[in-house]
Each structure stands twice: as C-alpha cells, then as structure tokens.
Coordinates of C-alpha atoms in Angstrom, one line a residue:
M1 CA -13.6 59.2 60.5
R2 CA -16.0 58.6 63.4
R3 CA -15.7 55.7 65.7
T4 CA -16.6 52.3 64.1
I5 CA -18.8 51.6 67.2
D6 CA -20.0 54.0 69.8
W7 CA -22.8 54.8 72.3
A8 CA -25.3 57.6 71.7
D9 CA -28.7 58.4 73.1
G10 CA -29.2 55.1 74.9
A11 CA -28.2 52.9 71.9
I12 CA -25.3 51.4 70.1
V13 CA -24.2 53.1 66.9
I14 CA -22.1 51.3 64.3
V15 CA -20.7 52.0 60.9
D16 CA -22.5 49.4 58.7
Q17 CA -19.7 47.6 57.1
V18 CA -22.0 45.5 54.9
A19 CA -22.8 48.7 53.0
L20 CA -19.2 49.7 52.1
P21 CA -17.7 50.7 49.8
G22 CA -20.8 51.7 48.0
E23 CA -22.2 53.7 50.9
Y24 CA -20.9 55.0 54.2
R25 CA -23.8 54.8 56.6
T26 CA -24.4 54.1 60.3
R27 CA -27.0 51.9 62.0
T28 CA -28.5 52.4 65.5
L29 CA -29.0 49.2 67.5
R30 CA -31.5 49.4 70.2
T31 CA -31.8 45.7 71.3
V32 CA -29.5 42.8 72.0
T33 CA -31.2 40.9 69.1
E34 CA -30.3 43.7 66.7
L35 CA -26.7 43.7 68.0
V36 CA -26.3 39.9 67.6
D37 CA -27.7 40.1 64.1
A38 CA -25.2 42.8 63.2
I39 CA -22.3 40.8 64.6
Q40 CA -23.3 37.6 62.7
R41 CA -24.0 39.5 59.4
L42 CA -20.6 41.2 59.8
A43 CA -22.1 44.7 59.9
V44 CA -19.7 45.1 62.8
R45 CA -16.6 42.9 62.7
G46 CA -12.9 42.9 63.6
A47 CA -11.7 41.5 66.9
P48 CA -11.2 44.8 68.8
A49 CA -14.5 46.2 67.5
L50 CA -16.2 43.0 68.7
G51 CA -14.8 43.5 72.1
A52 CA -16.4 46.9 72.3
A53 CA -19.6 45.4 70.9
G54 CA -19.7 42.8 73.6
A55 CA -19.3 45.4 76.4
L56 CA -21.8 47.8 74.9
G57 CA -24.3 45.0 74.4
V58 CA -24.1 44.2 78.1
A59 CA -24.6 47.9 78.9
L60 CA -27.7 47.9 76.7
A61 CA -29.1 44.8 78.3
A62 CA -28.4 46.2 81.8
R63 CA -30.2 49.4 81.1
Q64 CA -33.2 47.6 79.6
G65 CA -33.4 45.1 82.6
G66 CA -34.5 41.5 82.3
E67 CA -32.1 38.5 82.2
V68 CA -28.9 40.4 81.7
R69 CA -26.6 37.4 82.1
A70 CA -28.6 35.4 79.6
E71 CA -28.5 38.2 77.1
A72 CA -24.8 38.6 77.7
D73 CA -24.3 34.9 76.9
R74 CA -26.1 35.3 73.6
I75 CA -23.8 38.1 72.7
A76 CA -20.6 36.2 73.7
H77 CA -21.6 33.2 71.6
A78 CA -22.6 35.2 68.5
R79 CA -19.2 34.4 66.9
P80 CA -17.0 31.7 68.6
T81 CA -13.5 32.3 67.3
A82 CA -12.8 36.0 68.2
V83 CA -11.9 36.0 71.9
N84 CA -12.4 39.7 72.2
L85 CA -16.1 39.4 72.0
A86 CA -16.4 37.2 75.1
W87 CA -13.7 39.3 76.7
G88 CA -15.7 42.5 76.3
V89 CA -18.8 40.8 77.6
S90 CA -16.9 39.4 80.7
R91 CA -15.3 42.7 81.5
A92 CA -18.6 44.6 81.4
L93 CA -20.4 41.9 83.5
E94 CA -17.9 42.4 86.3
R95 CA -19.5 45.8 86.9
L96 CA -23.1 44.5 86.9
P97 CA -23.4 44.3 90.7
D98 CA -22.7 48.1 90.7
G99 CA -25.7 48.9 88.4
A100 CA -26.4 49.7 84.8
D101 CA -24.6 53.1 84.9
A102 CA -21.4 51.4 86.1
V103 CA -21.6 48.8 83.3
L104 CA -22.0 51.6 80.7
A105 CA -19.1 53.6 82.2
E106 CA -16.9 50.5 81.9
A107 CA -17.9 49.9 78.3
Q108 CA -17.2 53.5 77.4
A109 CA -13.8 53.3 79.1
M110 CA -13.1 50.4 76.9
L111 CA -13.9 52.5 73.8
D112 CA -11.4 55.1 74.9
E113 CA -8.8 52.5 75.6
D114 CA -9.1 50.9 72.2
E115 CA -7.5 53.6 70.1
H116 CA -4.6 54.0 72.6
R117 CA -3.9 50.3 72.7
N118 CA -4.0 50.0 68.9
R119 CA -1.9 53.1 68.2
T120 CA 0.7 51.8 70.7
A121 CA 0.7 48.2 69.3
S122 CA 1.0 49.4 65.7
A123 CA 3.8 51.9 66.6
H124 CA 5.8 49.0 68.1
A125 CA 5.1 46.9 65.0
A126 CA 6.2 49.7 62.7
E127 CA 9.6 49.6 64.3
V128 CA 9.7 45.8 63.9
V129 CA 8.9 46.2 60.2
L130 CA 11.7 48.8 59.8
D131 CA 14.2 46.6 61.5
A132 CA 13.3 43.6 59.4
C133 CA 13.0 45.3 56.0
P134 CA 16.1 47.3 54.8
R135 CA 14.4 48.5 51.6
R136 CA 12.7 51.9 51.5
P137 CA 10.0 52.8 50.7
L138 CA 8.2 49.7 51.7
R139 CA 5.8 47.4 49.8
L140 CA 3.4 45.8 52.2
L141 CA 0.8 43.1 51.9
S142 CA -2.4 43.2 53.8
H143 CA -5.0 40.4 54.3
C144 CA -8.6 41.0 55.4
N145 CA -9.3 44.3 57.1
T146 CA -7.4 45.5 60.1
G147 CA -7.9 49.3 60.0
H148 CA -10.1 51.6 61.9
L149 CA -13.2 49.6 60.7
A150 CA -12.0 46.5 62.6
T151 CA -11.5 48.5 65.8
V152 CA -13.1 51.3 67.7
A153 CA -10.5 53.6 66.0
W154 CA -7.1 53.6 64.3
G155 CA -6.5 49.9 63.6
T156 CA -4.1 47.1 64.2
A157 CA -2.0 45.8 61.3
L158 CA -3.3 48.6 59.0
G159 CA -2.4 51.0 61.8
V160 CA 1.2 50.1 61.0
V161 CA 0.6 51.5 57.5
W162 CA -0.8 54.7 59.0
H163 CA 2.4 55.2 61.0
L164 CA 4.8 54.4 58.2
H165 CA 2.8 56.4 55.6
A166 CA 3.0 59.5 57.8
R167 CA 6.8 59.1 57.7
G168 CA 6.8 58.8 53.9
L169 CA 8.0 55.1 54.1
V170 CA 5.2 53.3 52.2
E171 CA 5.5 52.8 48.5
S172 CA 2.3 50.8 48.2
V173 CA 0.1 48.2 49.8
L174 CA -1.0 45.0 48.1
V175 CA -4.5 44.3 49.3
D176 CA -5.7 40.7 49.3
E177 CA -9.4 40.7 48.2
T178 CA -10.0 38.2 51.1
R179 CA -12.6 35.8 49.7
P180 CA -15.4 35.0 50.2
L181 CA -16.7 38.2 51.7
L182 CA -14.1 40.6 50.3
Q183 CA -13.1 42.5 53.4
G184 CA -9.9 43.4 51.7
S185 CA -11.3 44.8 48.5
R186 CA -14.4 46.3 50.1
L187 CA -13.0 47.7 53.3
T188 CA -9.2 47.8 53.4
A189 CA -9.0 49.3 49.9
W190 CA -11.6 51.9 50.9
E191 CA -9.6 52.9 54.0
L192 CA -6.4 53.2 52.1
A193 CA -8.1 55.3 49.5
Q194 CA -9.5 57.6 52.2
A195 CA -6.0 57.9 53.7
G196 CA -4.3 58.6 50.3
V197 CA -2.1 55.5 50.6
P198 CA -1.2 53.9 47.2
Y199 CA -2.5 50.4 46.9
R200 CA -3.4 47.6 44.5
V201 CA -6.1 45.0 45.1
Q202 CA -5.1 41.4 44.2
P203 CA -6.8 38.0 44.2
D204 CA -5.9 36.0 47.3
G205 CA -4.3 33.4 45.0
A206 CA -1.8 36.0 43.7
A207 CA 0.0 36.6 47.0
A208 CA 2.6 33.8 46.5
A209 CA 3.3 35.0 43.0
A210 CA 3.8 38.6 44.2
M211 CA 6.3 37.4 46.8
A212 CA 8.1 35.2 44.2
R213 CA 8.4 38.3 42.0
G214 CA 9.9 40.3 44.9
L215 CA 6.9 42.7 45.2
V216 CA 6.4 42.2 49.0
D217 CA 8.7 43.5 51.7
C218 CA 6.5 42.5 54.6
V219 CA 3.2 40.8 55.4
L220 CA 1.0 42.5 58.0
V221 CA -2.0 40.8 59.5
G222 CA -4.2 41.0 62.6
A223 CA -5.6 38.2 64.8
D224 CA -8.8 37.0 66.2
R225 CA -7.3 34.8 68.9
I226 CA -3.7 34.2 69.9
A227 CA -2.9 31.0 71.8
A228 CA -0.4 30.8 74.7
N229 CA 2.3 29.3 72.4
G230 CA 2.0 32.0 69.8
D231 CA -0.2 30.2 67.3
V232 CA -2.6 32.7 65.7
A233 CA -6.2 32.3 64.5
N234 CA -7.0 34.9 61.8
K235 CA -9.1 35.3 58.6
I236 CA -9.1 32.2 56.3
G237 CA -6.1 32.5 54.0
T238 CA -3.6 33.8 56.6
Y239 CA -2.0 30.4 57.1
G240 CA -1.3 30.1 53.4
L241 CA 0.2 33.6 53.4
A242 CA 2.5 32.6 56.2
I243 CA 3.8 29.5 54.4
S244 CA 4.5 31.6 51.3
A245 CA 6.2 34.3 53.3
A246 CA 8.4 31.8 55.1
H247 CA 9.4 30.2 51.7
H248 CA 10.3 33.5 50.2
G249 CA 12.0 35.0 53.3
V250 CA 9.4 37.7 53.8
P251 CA 8.8 38.9 57.4
F252 CA 5.3 38.0 58.6
V253 CA 4.1 40.3 61.4
V254 CA 0.9 39.9 63.5
V255 CA -0.5 43.0 65.3
A256 CA -3.2 42.8 67.9
P257 CA -4.2 44.2 71.3
T258 CA -3.5 42.0 74.4
S259 CA -7.2 41.3 74.7
T260 CA -6.8 39.0 71.7
V261 CA -4.3 36.8 73.6
D262 CA -6.0 33.8 75.2
K263 CA -3.7 32.2 77.6
R264 CA -6.3 29.6 78.5
I265 CA -5.7 28.1 75.0
A266 CA -2.4 26.2 74.9
A267 CA -2.1 25.9 71.2
G268 CA -4.0 26.8 68.0
S269 CA -5.3 23.3 67.6
D270 CA -7.6 24.0 70.6
I271 CA -9.2 27.1 69.0
D272 CA -12.8 26.8 68.0
I273 CA -13.0 27.7 64.3
E274 CA -16.2 29.3 63.1
E275 CA -17.8 27.8 59.9
R276 CA -20.1 30.1 58.0
A277 CA -23.1 29.5 55.8
A278 CA -22.8 27.8 52.4
F279 CA -24.4 30.6 50.4
E280 CA -21.4 32.8 51.0
L281 CA -19.6 30.5 48.6
T282 CA -22.4 29.3 46.3
E283 CA -23.9 32.7 45.7
F284 CA -22.5 36.1 44.7
G285 CA -24.6 39.2 44.5
G286 CA -27.7 37.1 44.7
A287 CA -26.7 35.0 41.7
Q288 CA -26.0 31.2 42.0
I289 CA -22.3 30.6 41.1
A290 CA -22.1 26.9 42.1
P291 CA -24.4 24.0 41.2
A292 CA -27.5 23.8 43.5
G293 CA -26.9 21.5 46.5
S294 CA -23.1 21.8 46.3
A295 CA -21.4 20.7 49.6
V296 CA -19.3 23.5 51.1
F297 CA -16.3 23.9 53.4
N298 CA -16.4 27.5 54.6
P299 CA -14.2 28.1 57.7
A300 CA -14.0 31.8 58.6
F301 CA -10.6 31.5 60.1
D302 CA -7.4 29.3 60.0
V303 CA -4.6 28.9 62.4
T304 CA -1.0 29.9 61.6
P305 CA 1.6 28.1 63.7
A306 CA 3.9 30.2 65.7
A307 CA 7.0 28.9 63.9
L308 CA 5.9 30.7 60.7
I309 CA 5.5 34.1 62.5
T310 CA 8.3 36.7 62.7
A311 CA 6.7 38.6 65.5
V312 CA 3.4 39.0 67.4
V313 CA 3.1 42.7 68.5
T314 CA 0.7 44.1 71.1
E315 CA 0.6 47.3 73.1
D316 CA 2.8 45.6 75.6
G317 CA 5.7 44.9 73.2
V318 CA 7.1 42.3 70.8
F319 CA 6.8 38.5 71.2
R320 CA 9.0 36.5 68.8
P321 CA 7.8 32.9 68.7

C-alpha cells in the first residue's frame, strides 16, 4: 500500500477514498481549492491524514506565493471537528518565516512521523486489549475507518488489528457499516480484505445485539478530538457503541496520536461538532430515499464521555479516564 497522502512533483497526491471499494485510484491536487474540496468531499479523511493534509496544503500555498496565511486559514476551517487539521496547518506555518522549502521539509517530516506514531500507539493498545480480554483468539468490533486510509500509513484503532493479526490472535472483526457514508463497509472492510483478516460487515444498529449475544470481546475506535478530561469526539454512532459496551461489560478502547488531544478543550461539550449536508441522508446513489424537503439532523460526530472509555491510547502511553 502506498501512502494515503504524499507529496510528489510539486503537488499533493492522495488516495481518492470516494472511489473505494470499486476503484483504487489516486488524485493529484495542485491548488488549495482542490485540497479543500477533497477534504470536504471526504476524498481524504481521517484525523491523522487530515493533519498531513493541513501541513502539505500550507507547503503548497507557500510554494505558489500569495496570501499564504489566508489560504492556511481556509484549509484549517475546511472541517471544524478534527483538531489534527488545524494542528497540521499551525505546525507548518511555524516554518513560514524560513521560506517555502522549510515549510515543505516540515510537512514531509510530519508524513514520516505519522506511521511511527501510529504503529507505536496501536502497539500499546494491542497490549491493553490483551490485558482486558482473556479470550483467544479475539473478536473485535470496528466503527468508521481507522486503518491506513485514515492516516498517512498504518492506522490507529485498525492498526491494533494489524498487530494482533500478525500474532495469530484475531478470530474476526465485526465492521459497523458506519452510516450515512459507509466508511466501515466501503473502506474498513476493503482494508481487512486486503490484509487477509476475517471480517463481517454489520448494520450499525446490530452492534448492541452482537454484544448481547457475546460476539464482541473488545470495541476499537479512533478519535477526531480528545478533550482534556478524556471525552472523545469521533464518528457519529461511537457514543451509542460506548453505552452498549459499558452495559455488556465489553472493553472500549480509543486509539489516536497525541496530535488528536486538544488540551485547550476542557470537556467534550465544548467541541464544535460538524453537521453535514442533508442529501447525505435523503439520497443514496443519486436516488431520493426520503420525502422531498425532509428536515435532517446529520452530525458527523458525537462525543463519548470519558466515564464510558476503558482506555485512551496514544504513542505516549495509556490514559485510563
């Protein structure tokens, strides 16, 4: 697998996640406008990958000249909930006084760091899972997509699966389809198939029933922003999973790089939650599936209180709320 996002020949190259699983293709982004559009359409997505996108976007703007800080602000606000995007922009901007080459060097260093951070965090989390789950081999539950597609390389919560699978410790993964944009069934299932990991796709609404039937040993999720108190903003549906896991005594583990921790935010209630367009719920494959003019509540994320989380794991170690 190539990197999900990279720099080549003076432009940003991404794996176009909108095309998967039907087609694996890349797109070359030569302007900030193209990058912002790709972020908002979810052609590039996932908190760590967005951090890289933010930094590379600043590098692109710096090399092209013009109002670099204004362009950087456009990138940082393309999606409001994932703190990594603004973090990547801010880190790259720190090198702007040293020139465009210095900005690009910083962005490329961040690409190199990403795989190491996520391999380390997921290795820590694998040990947390093994300590919390005596049963072998393990039956894991995944929500949204947290594999290499959500990062520059390797993955966060799905990275735990890669570690455990290499040791022969994974029986199967239950993959929440992750409505409404199906990042689970489109992307996570594709990654698991590529890696040869047994899996089953399930509707999001089946997760509680699967836990009640004893089919889940541990829930593994990523994060888009982690508040100072340990509350976690993640893909919509995560909060409900955490409630079900707590009720059924199933460990609930969050895996993310430290760049996802936002100590400026005291608690999850202070996190700005992105709401997305109505058509994502009222249309499917271009066909109308709800009455015309239906009102829609379409938050992209929810907040899971720290009290429902077994552990938050980063490359720096394990935090138990």
